[in-house]
PDB file of C-alpha atoms and ligand atoms in Angstrom:
ATOM      1  CA  UNK K   1       0.747   9.474  17.437  1.00 84.00           C
ATOM      2  CA  UNK K   2      -0.475  13.134  16.768  1.00 90.00           C
ATOM      3  CA  UNK K   3      -2.600  14.474  14.076  1.00 93.00           C
ATOM      4  CA  UNK K   4      -0.151  16.962  11.657  1.00 94.00           C
ATOM      5  CA  UNK K   5      -2.887  19.526  11.163  1.00 93.00           C
ATOM      6  CA  UNK K   6      -3.731  19.743  14.620  1.00 94.00           C
ATOM      7  CA  UNK K   7      -0.073  19.964  15.797  1.00 93.00           C
ATOM      8  CA  UNK K   8       0.734  22.898  13.345  1.00 94.00           C
ATOM      9  CA  UNK K   9      -2.365  24.526  14.678  1.00 93.00           C
ATOM     10  CA  UNK K  10      -1.288  24.033  18.317  1.00 94.00           C
ATOM     11  CA  UNK K  11      -4.285  21.841  18.994  1.00 91.00           C
ATOM     12  CA  UNK K  12      -3.528  19.243  21.531  1.00 88.00           C
ATOM     13  CA  UNK K  13      -4.995  16.057  22.589  1.00 87.00           C
ATOM     14  CA  UNK K  14      -6.225  14.788  19.278  1.00 88.00           C
ATOM     15  CA  UNK K  15      -6.337  11.011  18.485  1.00 91.00           C
ATOM     16  CA  UNK K  16      -4.854  10.157  15.125  1.00 94.00           C
ATOM     17  CA  UNK K  17      -7.134   7.716  13.012  1.00 92.00           C
ATOM     18  CA  UNK K  18      -5.016   7.146  10.065  1.00 93.00           C
ATOM     19  CA  UNK K  19      -2.458   7.736   7.840  1.00 95.00           C
ATOM     20  CA  UNK K  20      -2.765   9.809   4.856  1.00 95.00           C
ATOM     21  CA  UNK K  21      -2.229   7.365   1.467  1.00 94.00           C
ATOM     22  CA  UNK K  22      -0.799  10.037  -0.605  1.00 94.00           C
ATOM     23  CA  UNK K  23       1.322  12.077   1.636  1.00 96.00           C
ATOM     24  CA  UNK K  24       2.010   9.958   4.761  1.00 96.00           C
ATOM     25  CA  UNK K  25       0.766  12.454   7.285  1.00 95.00           C
ATOM     26  CA  UNK K  26      -1.163  11.131  10.364  1.00 95.00           C
ATOM     27  CA  UNK K  27      -4.476  12.695  10.556  1.00 95.00           C
ATOM     28  CA  UNK K  28      -7.284  12.790  13.090  1.00 95.00           C
ATOM     29  CA  UNK K  29     -11.001  12.394  12.325  1.00 92.00           C
ATOM     30  CA  UNK K  30     -11.441  15.943  12.022  1.00 91.00           C
ATOM     31  CA  UNK K  31      -8.769  16.470   9.449  1.00 94.00           C
ATOM     32  CA  UNK K  32      -8.749  13.290   7.854  1.00 94.00           C
ATOM     33  CA  UNK K  33     -11.088  11.920   4.846  1.00 93.00           C
ATOM     34  CA  UNK K  34     -11.852   8.144   5.008  1.00 92.00           C
ATOM     35  CA  UNK K  35     -13.354   7.256   1.434  1.00 87.00           C
ATOM     36  CA  UNK K  36     -14.426   3.964   0.008  1.00 86.00           C
ATOM     37  CA  UNK K  37     -13.147   2.827  -3.144  1.00 80.00           C
ATOM     38  CA  UNK K  38     -14.195   0.234  -5.436  1.00 79.00           C
ATOM     39  CA  UNK K  39     -11.254  -2.095  -6.440  1.00 71.00           C
ATOM     40  CA  UNK K  40     -11.986  -3.719  -9.510  1.00 71.00           C
ATOM     41  CA  UNK K  41     -10.373  -7.138  -9.783  1.00 68.00           C
ATOM     42  CA  UNK K  42     -10.440  -8.531 -13.195  1.00 67.00           C
ATOM     43  CA  UNK K  43      -9.584 -12.302 -13.552  1.00 65.00           C
ATOM     44  CA  UNK K  44      -8.005 -13.286 -16.960  1.00 67.00           C
ATOM     45  CA  UNK K  45     -10.670 -15.547 -18.247  1.00 63.00           C
ATOM     46  CA  UNK K  46     -14.224 -16.348 -17.147  1.00 62.00           C
ATOM     47  CA  UNK K  47     -16.279 -14.157 -15.108  1.00 60.00           C
ATOM     48  CA  UNK K  48     -14.681 -11.098 -13.025  1.00 60.00           C
ATOM     49  CA  UNK K  49     -14.766 -11.689  -9.343  1.00 59.00           C
ATOM     50  CA  UNK K  50     -17.000  -9.377  -7.257  1.00 61.00           C
ATOM     51  CA  UNK K  51     -15.825  -5.832  -6.687  1.00 71.00           C
ATOM     52  CA  UNK K  52     -14.980  -5.130  -2.856  1.00 77.00           C
ATOM     53  CA  UNK K  53     -15.241  -2.071  -1.441  1.00 82.00           C
ATOM     54  CA  UNK K  54     -11.685  -0.900   0.152  1.00 86.00           C
ATOM     55  CA  UNK K  55     -11.205   2.045   2.557  1.00 88.00           C
ATOM     56  CA  UNK K  56      -8.814   4.948   1.944  1.00 91.00           C
ATOM     57  CA  UNK K  57      -7.413   7.576   4.169  1.00 94.00           C
ATOM     58  CA  UNK K  58      -6.580  11.166   2.999  1.00 94.00           C
ATOM     59  CA  UNK K  59      -5.878  14.252   4.759  1.00 94.00           C
ATOM     60  CA  UNK K  60      -7.828  17.336   3.737  1.00 91.00           C
ATOM     61  CA  UNK K  61      -5.264  18.978   1.312  1.00 91.00           C
ATOM     62  CA  UNK K  62      -4.701  15.773  -0.512  1.00 94.00           C
ATOM     63  CA  UNK K  63      -8.610  14.989  -0.653  1.00 92.00           C
ATOM     64  CA  UNK K  64      -9.207  18.334  -2.028  1.00 92.00           C
ATOM     65  CA  UNK K  65      -6.438  17.967  -4.263  1.00 92.00           C
ATOM     66  CA  UNK K  66      -7.855  14.692  -5.816  1.00 85.00           C
ATOM     67  CA  UNK K  67     -11.310  16.185  -6.014  1.00 80.00           C
ATOM     68  CA  UNK K  68     -12.150  16.677  -9.601  1.00 78.00           C
ATOM     69  CA  UNK K  69     -13.487  20.158 -10.429  1.00 71.00           C
TER      70      UNK K  69
HETATM   71 ZN1   ZN H 101      -6.332  16.882  13.488  1.00 72.04          ZN
HETATM   72 ZN1   ZN H 102      -2.220  13.956   2.608  1.00 72.04          ZN
END
């Protein structure tokens, strides 16, 4: 698979590392942003289970769009 951002800029030979969770485009390490998010799991009664870090891949436009100002 080819990175979309590299493809539109004519940059050949890059290896994609993931798929943007928001727009679904394929991204390379240069154009993708891998972030760690904490998934909060609440279990009805009793003590809550531990928060587990999860990974999420976003392309740079989606990453900047989600970034709070
Ligand atoms: Zn790229
Ligand atoms: Zn995206």
